[in-house]
Coordinates of C-alpha atoms in Angstrom, one line a residue:
M728 CA 139.1 -14.8 10.0
R729 CA 137.4 -11.9 9.1
Y730 CA 136.7 -7.8 10.8
S731 CA 133.2 -8.0 10.9
G732 CA 130.2 -4.8 10.7
S733 CA 130.0 -3.5 6.8
R734 CA 130.0 0.1 8.4
V735 CA 133.5 1.9 7.7
K736 CA 133.6 4.3 10.4
A737 CA 136.3 7.1 11.3
L738 CA 135.7 8.3 14.9
I739 CA 137.2 11.9 15.6
K740 CA 137.9 12.8 18.4
V741 CA 136.1 16.2 19.3
G742 CA 137.6 17.6 23.0
Y743 CA 139.0 15.7 26.3
G744 CA 136.4 17.2 28.2
C745 CA 134.2 14.6 30.5
N746 CA 131.1 15.2 32.5
E747 CA 132.5 11.9 34.8
N748 CA 136.0 11.7 36.0
C749 CA 136.9 7.7 35.8
T750 CA 139.9 6.8 37.8
F751 CA 141.3 4.8 34.9
C752 CA 139.9 7.2 32.2
H753 CA 142.5 7.4 28.9
T754 CA 142.8 11.1 28.4
A755 CA 143.2 12.2 32.3
D756 CA 146.2 14.7 31.1
V757 CA 143.9 16.7 28.4
R758 CA 140.3 17.3 29.7
H759 CA 141.4 20.7 29.5
I760 CA 141.6 20.6 25.6
E761 CA 138.3 20.8 23.0
G762 CA 138.3 21.0 19.1
S763 CA 136.3 23.9 18.0
S764 CA 133.4 23.8 15.9
A765 CA 134.9 24.0 11.9
E766 CA 137.5 22.7 13.2
V767 CA 135.1 19.0 13.2
H768 CA 133.4 19.7 10.7
T769 CA 136.1 20.1 8.2
K770 CA 137.2 16.7 9.9
I771 CA 134.0 15.1 9.1
L772 CA 134.7 16.6 5.1
R773 CA 138.0 13.9 5.5
A774 CA 135.9 11.3 6.3
R775 CA 133.8 11.5 3.6
S776 CA 136.2 12.2 1.0
L777 CA 138.5 8.9 2.1
G778 CA 135.0 6.7 0.9
H779 CA 134.0 6.1 4.7
T780 CA 130.6 5.7 5.3
M781 CA 129.7 6.3 9.5
V782 CA 131.6 8.9 11.1
V783 CA 131.6 8.1 14.9
L784 CA 132.4 11.4 17.9
S785 CA 134.9 10.9 20.8
G786 CA 136.5 12.5 23.6
G787 CA 136.0 13.0 26.7
E788 CA 132.4 12.8 26.2
P789 CA 130.9 13.9 23.0
T790 CA 126.6 14.5 24.1
I791 CA 128.2 17.1 26.6
R792 CA 129.1 19.5 23.2
P793 CA 126.1 22.3 22.3
E794 CA 128.0 20.4 19.0
L795 CA 126.2 17.6 17.9
L796 CA 122.6 18.1 16.2
E797 CA 124.9 20.0 14.3
W798 CA 127.8 17.6 13.7
A799 CA 125.2 14.9 13.5
M800 CA 122.9 16.4 10.7
H801 CA 126.7 17.8 9.0
V802 CA 127.3 13.7 8.7
A803 CA 123.8 12.6 7.4
S804 CA 123.9 14.9 5.1
L805 CA 126.5 13.4 3.4
G806 CA 125.5 10.7 3.0
M807 CA 127.0 8.9 5.6
D808 CA 125.6 7.2 9.3
F809 CA 126.8 8.5 11.8
G810 CA 127.7 7.3 15.9
L811 CA 128.9 7.7 19.4
V812 CA 131.4 6.8 21.5
T813 CA 129.5 7.6 24.7
N814 CA 129.1 7.5 28.9
G815 CA 125.1 7.7 28.4
L816 CA 124.3 10.6 30.8
M817 CA 123.2 12.5 28.0
L818 CA 121.6 10.4 25.8
A819 CA 119.3 8.9 29.3
Y820 CA 117.0 11.4 27.7
P821 CA 114.1 10.6 25.7
G822 CA 114.3 13.3 23.9
L823 CA 118.0 13.8 22.9
V824 CA 118.0 10.6 21.4
A825 CA 115.0 10.9 19.3
R826 CA 116.4 13.8 17.1
L827 CA 119.7 11.4 16.8
L828 CA 118.3 8.2 15.6
E829 CA 116.1 11.3 13.0
R830 CA 120.1 12.1 12.3
R831 CA 120.7 8.6 11.5
L832 CA 122.4 7.4 14.8
R833 CA 123.0 3.6 13.4
Y834 CA 126.1 3.3 16.1
V835 CA 126.7 3.3 19.9
Y836 CA 129.8 2.6 22.1
L837 CA 128.1 3.2 26.7
S838 CA 130.3 2.7 29.0
L839 CA 129.0 0.6 31.6
H840 CA 131.5 -0.5 34.9
G841 CA 129.1 -2.2 37.3
G842 CA 125.8 -3.8 37.4
T843 CA 124.8 -2.3 40.6
P844 CA 125.4 1.8 41.6
V845 CA 127.9 1.0 44.1
V846 CA 130.2 -0.8 42.1
H847 CA 129.2 2.0 38.7
N848 CA 129.6 4.9 40.3
R849 CA 132.2 4.2 41.7
M850 CA 134.5 4.1 39.1
V851 CA 133.9 6.5 37.0
R852 CA 133.7 8.9 40.5
S853 CA 130.0 10.0 39.9
D854 CA 126.6 9.7 40.8
A855 CA 125.9 8.1 37.9
F856 CA 124.5 4.8 36.6
E857 CA 121.0 5.3 37.3
H858 CA 121.7 7.6 33.8
A859 CA 123.7 5.3 32.2
V860 CA 120.8 2.7 32.7
R861 CA 118.2 4.2 31.0
A862 CA 120.6 5.8 28.3
L863 CA 120.8 1.2 27.5
S864 CA 117.3 0.9 27.7
N865 CA 115.9 4.3 25.2
L866 CA 119.3 2.9 23.2
S867 CA 117.5 -0.6 22.7
G868 CA 114.6 -1.9 20.4
H869 CA 116.4 0.8 17.7
G870 CA 118.6 -1.1 15.7
L871 CA 121.7 0.0 16.6
D872 CA 124.5 -1.8 16.8
L873 CA 125.0 -1.1 20.6
T874 CA 128.3 -1.8 23.0
V875 CA 128.5 -1.8 26.1
N876 CA 131.6 -1.7 27.7
T877 CA 132.9 -2.9 31.0
V878 CA 136.6 -1.9 32.0
V879 CA 137.9 -4.9 34.5
A880 CA 139.8 -3.1 37.0
R881 CA 140.6 -4.5 40.9
Q882 CA 137.9 -2.4 41.7
N883 CA 134.9 -4.6 39.7
L884 CA 137.2 -6.9 39.2
E885 CA 134.9 -9.3 41.4
H886 CA 131.1 -8.0 40.2
L887 CA 131.3 -9.1 36.4
R888 CA 128.3 -11.1 36.0
A889 CA 126.2 -8.8 37.6
V890 CA 126.5 -6.3 34.1
V891 CA 125.4 -9.4 33.2
D892 CA 122.5 -10.2 34.8
L893 CA 122.2 -5.9 34.4
V894 CA 122.2 -6.6 29.9
L895 CA 119.8 -9.5 30.0
P896 CA 116.4 -7.6 29.2
Y897 CA 118.1 -5.9 25.5
P898 CA 119.0 -8.8 23.6
D899 CA 120.8 -6.1 20.7
V900 CA 123.2 -5.6 22.9
T901 CA 127.2 -7.3 23.3
L902 CA 128.6 -6.6 26.4
K903 CA 132.0 -6.2 25.9
F904 CA 134.5 -6.9 29.1
S905 CA 137.6 -4.7 28.2
M906 CA 141.6 -5.5 30.4
L907 CA 143.0 -1.6 31.7
Q908 CA 144.7 0.4 29.2
P909 CA 147.5 1.4 31.4
K910 CA 147.0 5.0 30.3
G911 CA 145.6 8.6 31.5
G912 CA 144.8 8.1 34.8
G913 CA 145.6 4.2 34.8
E914 CA 148.8 5.1 33.8
R915 CA 149.4 6.8 37.0
G916 CA 146.9 4.9 39.1
F917 CA 148.6 1.7 38.5
N918 CA 148.8 0.3 41.4
A919 CA 145.9 0.5 43.4
L920 CA 144.0 -0.4 39.3
M921 CA 145.6 -2.5 37.6
P922 CA 144.6 -6.1 38.2
A923 CA 147.5 -9.8 37.3
V924 CA 145.6 -10.2 33.3
T925 CA 145.8 -13.8 34.6
D926 CA 143.1 -12.5 37.0
V927 CA 141.5 -10.6 34.2
A928 CA 141.0 -13.6 32.3
A929 CA 139.5 -16.0 34.6
R930 CA 136.4 -14.0 36.2
V931 CA 135.7 -13.3 32.2
R932 CA 135.4 -16.9 31.5
D933 CA 133.7 -17.0 33.8
A934 CA 131.4 -14.0 33.4
I935 CA 130.6 -14.6 29.7
S936 CA 130.5 -18.9 30.3
Y937 CA 127.9 -17.4 33.0
G938 CA 125.6 -15.4 29.9
I939 CA 125.8 -17.8 27.4
E940 CA 124.2 -19.8 30.4
R941 CA 121.6 -17.5 31.6
T942 CA 120.8 -16.4 27.6
G943 CA 120.9 -20.4 26.2
G944 CA 121.8 -18.0 22.9
T945 CA 119.1 -15.5 22.1
G946 CA 120.1 -13.0 23.8
P947 CA 123.2 -10.1 24.6
S948 CA 126.5 -11.1 23.2
F949 CA 129.5 -11.5 24.8
A950 CA 132.9 -10.5 24.0
H951 CA 136.3 -9.0 25.5
D952 CA 139.4 -7.1 24.4
G953 CA 143.4 -7.3 25.2
L954 CA 143.1 -10.2 26.4
P955 CA 145.9 -12.8 25.2
F956 CA 144.6 -15.8 23.4
C957 CA 145.9 -17.4 25.2
L958 CA 144.7 -17.1 28.4
I959 CA 141.3 -17.4 27.6
P960 CA 140.8 -21.2 25.8
G961 CA 137.9 -21.3 23.5
L962 CA 136.8 -17.6 23.2
E963 CA 138.4 -16.6 21.1
S964 CA 136.4 -15.6 18.3
R965 CA 134.7 -13.1 21.1
Y966 CA 137.9 -11.3 20.4
D967 CA 136.3 -7.2 20.1
D968 CA 138.1 -4.9 19.7
L969 CA 138.2 -0.7 17.5
K970 CA 138.7 -3.1 13.7
T971 CA 136.6 -5.3 14.0
H972 CA 134.2 -2.7 14.8
G973 CA 134.6 -1.2 11.5
F974 CA 137.3 2.1 12.0
R975 CA 139.6 2.3 9.6
T976 CA 141.1 5.9 11.5
M977 CA 141.6 7.8 14.2
V978 CA 142.1 11.4 14.6
E979 CA 142.6 13.6 18.0
V980 CA 142.0 17.0 18.1
G981 CA 144.8 19.6 17.1
E982 CA 146.3 16.5 14.5
P983 CA 146.2 17.6 11.1
D984 CA 144.5 13.9 8.8
F985 CA 143.8 11.1 10.5
Y986 CA 146.1 8.1 10.8
P987 CA 144.9 4.2 10.9
V988 CA 143.5 2.5 14.1
D989 CA 146.3 0.2 15.2
D990 CA 148.1 -1.8 18.2
K991 CA 150.6 0.0 19.0
D992 CA 150.0 -0.2 22.2
K993 CA 150.0 -3.5 22.4
V994 CA 152.9 -6.0 22.2
Q995 CA 153.5 -9.5 21.7
P996 CA 156.4 -10.2 24.3
S997 CA 159.9 -13.7 22.8
Q998 CA 157.8 -15.4 24.9
C999 CA 154.9 -15.2 22.2
T1000 CA 157.3 -16.4 19.7
G1001 CA 156.0 -19.1 17.8
C1002 CA 152.3 -19.7 19.3
S1003 CA 149.3 -20.2 17.3
L1004 CA 147.7 -18.4 18.0
S1005 CA 150.0 -14.8 17.3
G1006 CA 148.0 -13.4 14.3
A1007 CA 144.8 -12.7 15.4
C1008 CA 145.9 -12.1 19.8
P1009 CA 146.8 -8.1 21.4
G1010 CA 149.0 -10.2 23.2
L1011 CA 149.7 -7.5 26.9
F1012 CA 149.4 -3.9 26.3
R1013 CA 153.3 -1.9 27.7
G1014 CA 152.3 -0.9 29.9
Y1015 CA 151.2 -3.7 31.9
H1016 CA 154.4 -6.0 30.0
A1017 CA 156.5 -2.7 31.5
V1018 CA 155.3 -4.2 34.8
H1019 CA 154.7 -7.4 34.5
G1020 CA 157.0 -9.1 31.9
D1021 CA 155.5 -11.7 30.8
G1022 CA 155.7 -14.8 33.0
E1023 CA 151.6 -15.2 32.9
L1024 CA 151.6 -16.1 28.7
R1025 CA 151.5 -19.4 28.4
P1026 CA 151.6 -20.5 24.5
V1027 CA 149.9 -22.6 22.5
L1028 CA 151.7 -24.6 20.1
D1029 CA 149.4 -26.9 18.3
R1030 CA 147.3 -25.3 16.4
L1031 CA 147.4 -24.5 12.7
R1032 CA 147.6 -21.5 11.3
P1033 CA 147.6 -20.3 7.7
N1034 CA 150.9 -18.9 5.3
S1035 CA 148.7 -16.3 3.7
F1036 CA 146.1 -13.7 3.3
N1037 CA 144.4 -11.8 0.7
Y1038 CA 144.0 -7.7 0.0
V1039 CA 141.3 -8.0 -1.5
F1040 CA 139.6 -4.7 -4.1
E1041 CA 138.5 -2.1 -2.9
A1042 CA 137.8 0.6 -5.4
L1043 CA 139.5 1.9 -8.7
V1044 CA 141.5 5.2 -8.2
T1045 CA 141.8 7.8 -10.6
D1046 CA 143.6 11.0 -10.8
A1047 CA 143.7 13.9 -12.4
H1048 CA 146.7 13.8 -13.5
V1049 CA 148.8 10.6 -15.2
G1050 CA 152.4 9.5 -13.7
S1051 CA 151.3 11.5 -10.0
C1052 CA 151.2 9.7 -7.5
P1053 CA 147.6 9.8 -6.2
L1054 CA 148.7 9.2 -2.6
L1055 CA 150.9 12.3 -1.6
A1056 CA 148.1 14.5 -4.2
H1057 CA 145.6 14.2 -1.3
G1058 CA 147.8 12.8 1.8
V1059 CA 149.8 9.4 3.1
T1060 CA 148.7 9.3 6.5
A1061 CA 144.9 7.5 6.2
W1062 CA 145.8 4.6 4.7
D1063 CA 147.0 2.0 6.4
R1064 CA 150.6 1.1 6.1
A1065 CA 149.7 -2.7 6.2
R1066 CA 147.1 -3.4 5.0
H1067 CA 146.4 -1.6 2.4
L1068 CA 147.5 -2.5 -0.7
F1069 CA 147.6 0.3 -4.0
V1070 CA 148.6 -1.6 -7.7
K1071 CA 149.7 0.8 -10.3
N1072 CA 149.5 -0.8 -13.9
E1073 CA 149.3 1.2 -16.8
R1074 CA 147.2 3.5 -15.9
R1075 CA 144.7 1.9 -14.3
I1076 CA 146.1 2.2 -9.8
A1077 CA 143.6 -0.3 -8.0
R1078 CA 143.2 0.2 -4.2
F1079 CA 143.3 -3.3 -2.1
R1080 CA 142.6 -3.7 1.7
A1081 CA 143.7 -7.0 4.1
N1082 CA 141.0 -6.9 6.1
T1083 CA 142.5 -10.8 7.6
R1084 CA 142.6 -11.3 11.8
D1085 CA 144.8 -14.0 10.7
F1086 CA 148.1 -12.4 11.1
S1087 CA 149.2 -9.2 12.8
D1088 CA 149.8 -5.9 11.4
I1089 CA 153.0 -6.4 12.4
E1090 CA 153.5 -9.7 10.6
I1091 CA 151.2 -7.7 7.5
E1092 CA 153.2 -4.9 7.7
T1093 CA 156.7 -6.8 7.5
I1094 CA 155.8 -9.7 4.8
K1095 CA 154.5 -6.5 2.6
H1096 CA 157.9 -4.1 2.5
E1097 CA 160.2 -6.1 4.8
Q1098 CA 159.5 -9.1 2.9
G1099 CA 158.3 -8.3 -0.2
Q1100 CA 155.5 -10.7 -0.7
L1101 CA 152.7 -9.3 -2.4
Y1102 CA 151.2 -11.5 -5.5
L1103 CA 148.6 -10.7 -7.9
D1104 CA 146.7 -14.3 -8.2
V1105 CA 145.1 -14.4 -11.5
S1106 CA 143.9 -17.5 -11.4
D1107 CA 140.5 -18.7 -10.8
K1108 CA 141.3 -21.8 -7.6
P1109 CA 140.7 -21.1 -4.3
S1110 CA 144.3 -22.1 -2.6
P1111 CA 147.0 -21.2 -5.9
D1112 CA 149.4 -24.5 -6.0
D1113 CA 151.1 -24.2 -9.4
F1114 CA 152.9 -20.7 -8.8
A1115 CA 154.2 -20.4 -11.5
R1116 CA 151.4 -20.2 -13.1
D1117 CA 148.8 -18.4 -10.9
L1118 CA 150.8 -16.3 -9.4
I1119 CA 152.3 -12.7 -11.2
K1120 CA 154.5 -10.7 -7.7
L1121 CA 154.0 -7.2 -6.8
E1122 CA 157.1 -5.0 -6.3
R1123 CA 157.0 -1.5 -4.9
S1124 CA 157.0 0.7 -8.1
P1125 CA 159.5 2.8 -9.4
M1126 CA 157.7 6.2 -8.8
C1127 CA 158.4 5.1 -4.9
E1128 CA 162.5 6.0 -5.5
G1129 CA 163.6 9.3 -3.9
C1130 CA 160.4 9.8 -2.1
Q1131 CA 160.1 11.6 1.2
E1132 CA 157.4 9.9 2.7
R1133 CA 158.7 6.1 0.9
P1134 CA 159.1 4.6 5.0
H1135 CA 155.9 5.6 6.3
C1136 CA 153.5 5.2 2.5
T1137 CA 151.7 2.9 2.9
G1138 CA 154.0 2.6 -1.8
M1139 CA 152.5 1.8 -4.8
F1140 CA 152.9 -1.5 -6.2
E1141 CA 153.5 -3.0 -9.5
P1142 CA 153.4 -6.1 -10.9
V1143 CA 156.4 -7.4 -12.5
W1144 CA 156.6 -9.6 -16.3
K1145 CA 158.9 -12.3 -14.5
D1146 CA 159.1 -16.1 -12.2
P1147 CA 160.8 -16.6 -10.0
F1148 CA 159.6 -19.4 -8.3
A1149 CA 161.3 -21.8 -10.9
R1150 CA 164.5 -20.3 -10.0
E1151 CA 164.3 -21.4 -6.7
E1152 CA 163.1 -24.0 -7.5
A1153 CA 165.4 -25.4 -10.4
R1154 CA 168.6 -24.6 -6.9
V1155 CA 166.4 -26.9 -4.8
K1156 CA 165.9 -29.1 -7.9
Q1157 CA 170.0 -29.3 -7.9
V1158 CA 169.8 -30.8 -5.1
I1159 CA 168.3 -32.9 -5.2
E1160 CA 170.2 -34.0 -8.1
E1161 CA 173.6 -34.4 -7.0
L1162 CA 172.6 -37.2 -3.5
Q1163 CA 174.1 -40.1 -3.3
G1164 CA 173.8 -42.1 0.3
D1165 CA 171.2 -43.5 2.4
V1166 CA 168.5 -40.0 2.2
L1167 CA 165.8 -39.3 4.7
D1168 CA 163.4 -36.8 3.2
V1169 CA 160.7 -35.9 5.4
G1170 CA 157.4 -34.3 5.1
C1171 CA 157.1 -36.6 2.3
G1172 CA 153.8 -37.7 1.2
D1173 CA 153.1 -34.7 -1.5
G1174 CA 155.0 -36.3 -3.6
I1175 CA 157.5 -33.6 -4.6
H1176 CA 159.9 -34.6 -6.4
E1177 CA 159.1 -38.0 -6.6
D1178 CA 160.8 -38.0 -9.6
T1179 CA 164.0 -37.0 -9.7
F1180 CA 164.4 -39.4 -6.4
A1181 CA 163.0 -42.9 -8.0
A1182 CA 165.5 -42.3 -10.8
L1183 CA 168.5 -41.5 -8.6
E1184 CA 167.1 -44.6 -6.6
I1185 CA 166.1 -47.1 -9.0
S1186 CA 169.7 -46.1 -10.5
G1187 CA 171.6 -46.7 -6.8
K1188 CA 172.8 -43.5 -5.7
I1189 CA 170.2 -43.4 -3.5
R1190 CA 168.6 -45.4 -0.9
Y1191 CA 165.7 -43.4 0.5
V1192 CA 163.5 -43.7 2.8
G1193 CA 160.4 -41.2 3.3
L1194 CA 158.6 -40.0 6.9
D1195 CA 154.8 -38.7 7.1
P1196 CA 152.6 -38.1 10.0
D1197 CA 149.8 -38.4 7.1
A1198 CA 148.8 -42.1 6.9
A1199 CA 146.5 -41.5 4.4
R1200 CA 149.3 -39.5 1.9
L1201 CA 151.8 -42.8 3.2
K1202 CA 149.6 -44.9 1.6
T1203 CA 148.6 -42.6 -1.6
L1204 CA 152.4 -42.7 -2.1
K1205 CA 152.8 -46.3 -1.6
A1206 CA 150.4 -47.0 -3.6
R1207 CA 151.8 -46.3 -6.7
R1208 CA 155.1 -46.7 -6.5
S1209 CA 157.7 -50.1 -6.0
W1210 CA 160.7 -48.6 -4.6
G1211 CA 161.7 -46.8 -1.5
E1212 CA 160.3 -47.2 2.0
L1213 CA 158.0 -45.3 4.1
R1214 CA 157.5 -44.2 7.5
L1215 CA 155.1 -43.0 9.3
G1216 CA 156.1 -40.9 11.7
E1217 CA 156.6 -37.5 12.3
A1218 CA 161.2 -36.2 12.7
E1219 CA 160.4 -35.9 16.3
G1220 CA 159.8 -39.6 17.3
L1221 CA 163.8 -39.9 15.2
D1222 CA 165.5 -42.5 16.4
D1223 CA 168.0 -43.5 14.1
A1224 CA 171.1 -43.1 15.4
G1225 CA 174.0 -42.1 12.5
R1226 CA 172.4 -43.6 10.1
F1227 CA 171.6 -41.0 6.5
D1228 CA 173.7 -39.3 5.0
E1229 CA 171.6 -36.6 3.7
V1230 CA 168.4 -35.5 5.5
L1231 CA 165.8 -33.0 3.4
V1232 CA 162.7 -31.1 4.6
L1233 CA 161.5 -30.6 1.9
R1234 CA 158.4 -28.2 2.4
S1235 CA 157.3 -29.4 6.0
W1236 CA 159.6 -27.2 8.2
N1237 CA 156.5 -25.6 9.2
H1238 CA 154.2 -28.7 9.9
L1239 CA 157.3 -29.4 12.3
R1240 CA 155.2 -29.6 16.1
D1241 CA 158.6 -28.7 17.7
P1242 CA 161.2 -27.6 15.4
R1243 CA 163.7 -27.7 17.6
L1244 CA 162.7 -31.0 19.9
A1245 CA 162.7 -32.2 15.4
M1246 CA 166.2 -30.8 14.7
K1247 CA 167.8 -32.8 17.8
A1248 CA 166.5 -36.1 16.5
L1249 CA 167.4 -35.1 12.7
C1250 CA 170.8 -34.0 13.7
R1251 CA 171.0 -37.3 15.7
A1252 CA 169.9 -39.8 12.2
L1253 CA 172.8 -37.3 10.7
R1254 CA 176.2 -39.8 10.2
P1255 CA 179.7 -37.1 10.5
G1256 CA 179.9 -35.0 7.7
G1257 CA 176.5 -34.9 6.5
V1258 CA 174.2 -32.6 5.4
L1259 CA 170.4 -31.4 6.6
T1260 CA 168.6 -28.9 3.1
I1261 CA 165.7 -27.4 4.6
V1262 CA 163.6 -25.4 2.3
D1263 CA 160.5 -24.0 3.0
N1264 CA 158.1 -20.7 2.2
E1265 CA 157.8 -17.1 3.8
P1266 CA 153.6 -15.4 3.9
F1267 CA 152.7 -14.1 1.2
G1268 CA 149.8 -11.8 0.5
L1269 CA 147.5 -11.9 -3.0
A1270 CA 145.6 -9.5 -4.5
R1271 CA 142.6 -10.3 -5.7
T1272 CA 138.7 -9.5 -6.3
T1273 CA 136.5 -9.7 -4.4
K1274 CA 135.0 -13.1 -6.0
Q1275 CA 138.4 -14.2 -5.3
A1276 CA 138.2 -13.7 -1.7
T1277 CA 135.5 -15.6 -1.1
R1278 CA 135.9 -18.2 -2.9
A1279 CA 139.1 -18.5 -1.6
E1280 CA 137.4 -18.0 1.9
R1281 CA 134.7 -21.1 2.0
S1282 CA 136.8 -23.7 0.4
S1283 CA 137.4 -26.2 2.5
A1284 CA 140.9 -25.6 2.2
A1285 CA 142.5 -26.9 5.6
F1286 CA 145.0 -24.3 7.4
E1287 CA 148.1 -26.7 7.4
H1288 CA 151.3 -24.7 8.9
Y1289 CA 151.4 -24.4 13.1
R1290 CA 153.9 -21.2 12.4
N1291 CA 156.0 -19.2 9.5
D1292 CA 159.4 -19.3 10.0
S1293 CA 161.4 -17.3 7.8
A1294 CA 165.4 -18.6 7.6
A1295 CA 166.3 -16.5 9.8
T1296 CA 164.5 -18.2 12.4
A1297 CA 165.1 -21.2 11.7
A1298 CA 168.9 -19.9 11.3
A1299 CA 168.3 -19.1 14.6
L1300 CA 167.2 -22.6 15.9
A1301 CA 169.9 -24.3 14.2
R1302 CA 172.8 -22.0 15.9
E1303 CA 172.0 -24.3 18.6
F1304 CA 173.3 -27.5 17.9
P1305 CA 177.1 -29.1 16.1
L1306 CA 175.9 -27.8 12.7
E1307 CA 178.2 -26.1 10.2
L1308 CA 176.1 -23.4 7.7
L1309 CA 176.8 -24.2 4.1
E1310 CA 174.2 -22.5 2.2
R1311 CA 171.9 -20.2 2.9
F1312 CA 168.9 -18.5 0.6
D1313 CA 166.5 -15.8 2.4
A1314 CA 163.6 -15.3 1.0
G1315 CA 163.7 -11.1 -0.4
P1316 CA 161.2 -8.3 -2.3
S1317 CA 163.1 -9.1 -5.1
T1318 CA 162.7 -13.3 -4.7
S1319 CA 159.5 -15.5 -4.2
N1320 CA 158.5 -16.7 -0.8
Q1321 CA 161.2 -19.9 -1.2
W1322 CA 164.1 -19.3 1.3
L1323 CA 166.7 -22.9 1.4
L1324 CA 169.6 -23.3 4.7
R1325 CA 171.9 -26.9 4.3
Y1326 CA 174.3 -26.8 7.1
R1327 CA 177.2 -30.2 7.2
A1328 CA 176.6 -33.1 10.6
C1329 CA 180.5 -31.4 12.4
V1330 CA 182.5 -34.6 12.7

């Protein structure tokens, strides 16, 4: 899943004054603060220097500022498109809309919170409905990227279908329903304004289904924001936020530079652990979770997800002084610590970006900076299958050592000419070569280390049993093997009590549907003193050209993992069982992405 939209947007807050008085206003506490015209012009220039192709003004209400047309002209003169986040009252005047269109107005995010005057005006505490509807009419039909945003509060929860009816005549509109954010007025009036997230999800599902039925797929499109995916099944792909709109950075009044758009106001609590939807899901607003907890969430555990994502090449970065850091020279805050990747190879520096929605910002930042699992793809394959040949490890550049900005910066990375995969795989092979007795190979369908198993079986050192849930894979294995036993089944259903001396889960841990139930069955299958070996891989990021990334995304490779557990996650689960830890190897910045755990069943 990728972010949509080709324009790279910067969001500039020009001030927080407004000609409405919404009950839930984010900026209710700072409405007296306004940015100077000079500050906005300076930030427009900075947006252009960062490579943005559109500047979007927000507030408060940007259209009440007398400099509006001047700012729009400045943006257009720099070759960028112009956009607005607005309540639309001023855009009810056709003349102003026409002048903005002349100045490259291409994007409007319009607030409209009810389908009738009574509901909308009650929400915004102003006689504004007719103006907002007129603005919608004036804006539609001009090829704009046009979104109508409806914040869902207690006051309009039961009236969402009316908003659908209102926008039906405008096929070029996206109608978006947004969960009320507990910030500003939404925080102060929390008890009076905030509906239960399950109620919001139910009403939004109803409104979107109603809209799709009414349009037959030929009218407006429909979207949602701020709702956990587990509560809105079937509509996950309709998630819509600043990032899906192509916003890279934003800057508030008084801030010295742009900052990446982030999701720090949201949280995925412990209830979300192991959920297959967690990568793309926004979770809950922190303020909501603080009051209501996570009891309404319903984690989804049976969907597959990928274990890698792409950093796609954007540009070569040049700097006047060879050896100096362009990030320090031009400012570090505007570059996303997780999603931007700078790779230095001798005198050349390339900038990449991860636009994936399969992994959250927190997951990507962890993979990049804590686990250190970044690789340069040097293959021409949709999916690398020989990591030692196809991938080159990327590690933090020595030029970052001692830098005071290191904890905040996206960092500089360099290729490391070593093969960590062979080193870690050698230990796995050694474990297999030392096997004796009855052996169970869980998830055997890939036929990994087949020659070694065959030699041990034929020599009489082991009695091999392979278990896999994929009938087609087992059929292929049976066709070429004359040794060992192969079974169709899942680890969770294993019923061999005390039969095996060794149980191997080799790169199949993250394929288990229910690891806790599987661990229970595997421990029961071990004889006292038997050994359980678990090996798997952490997720990783691949730096790729546009061509490589496009080829990979068009490939038919299916997602294979239910989770992306680390050794730490698997070890935490293992502590619930009568097992003695024998060996633990964690993946890290100087290793491959493969980890290993070995346990002895307690006597």
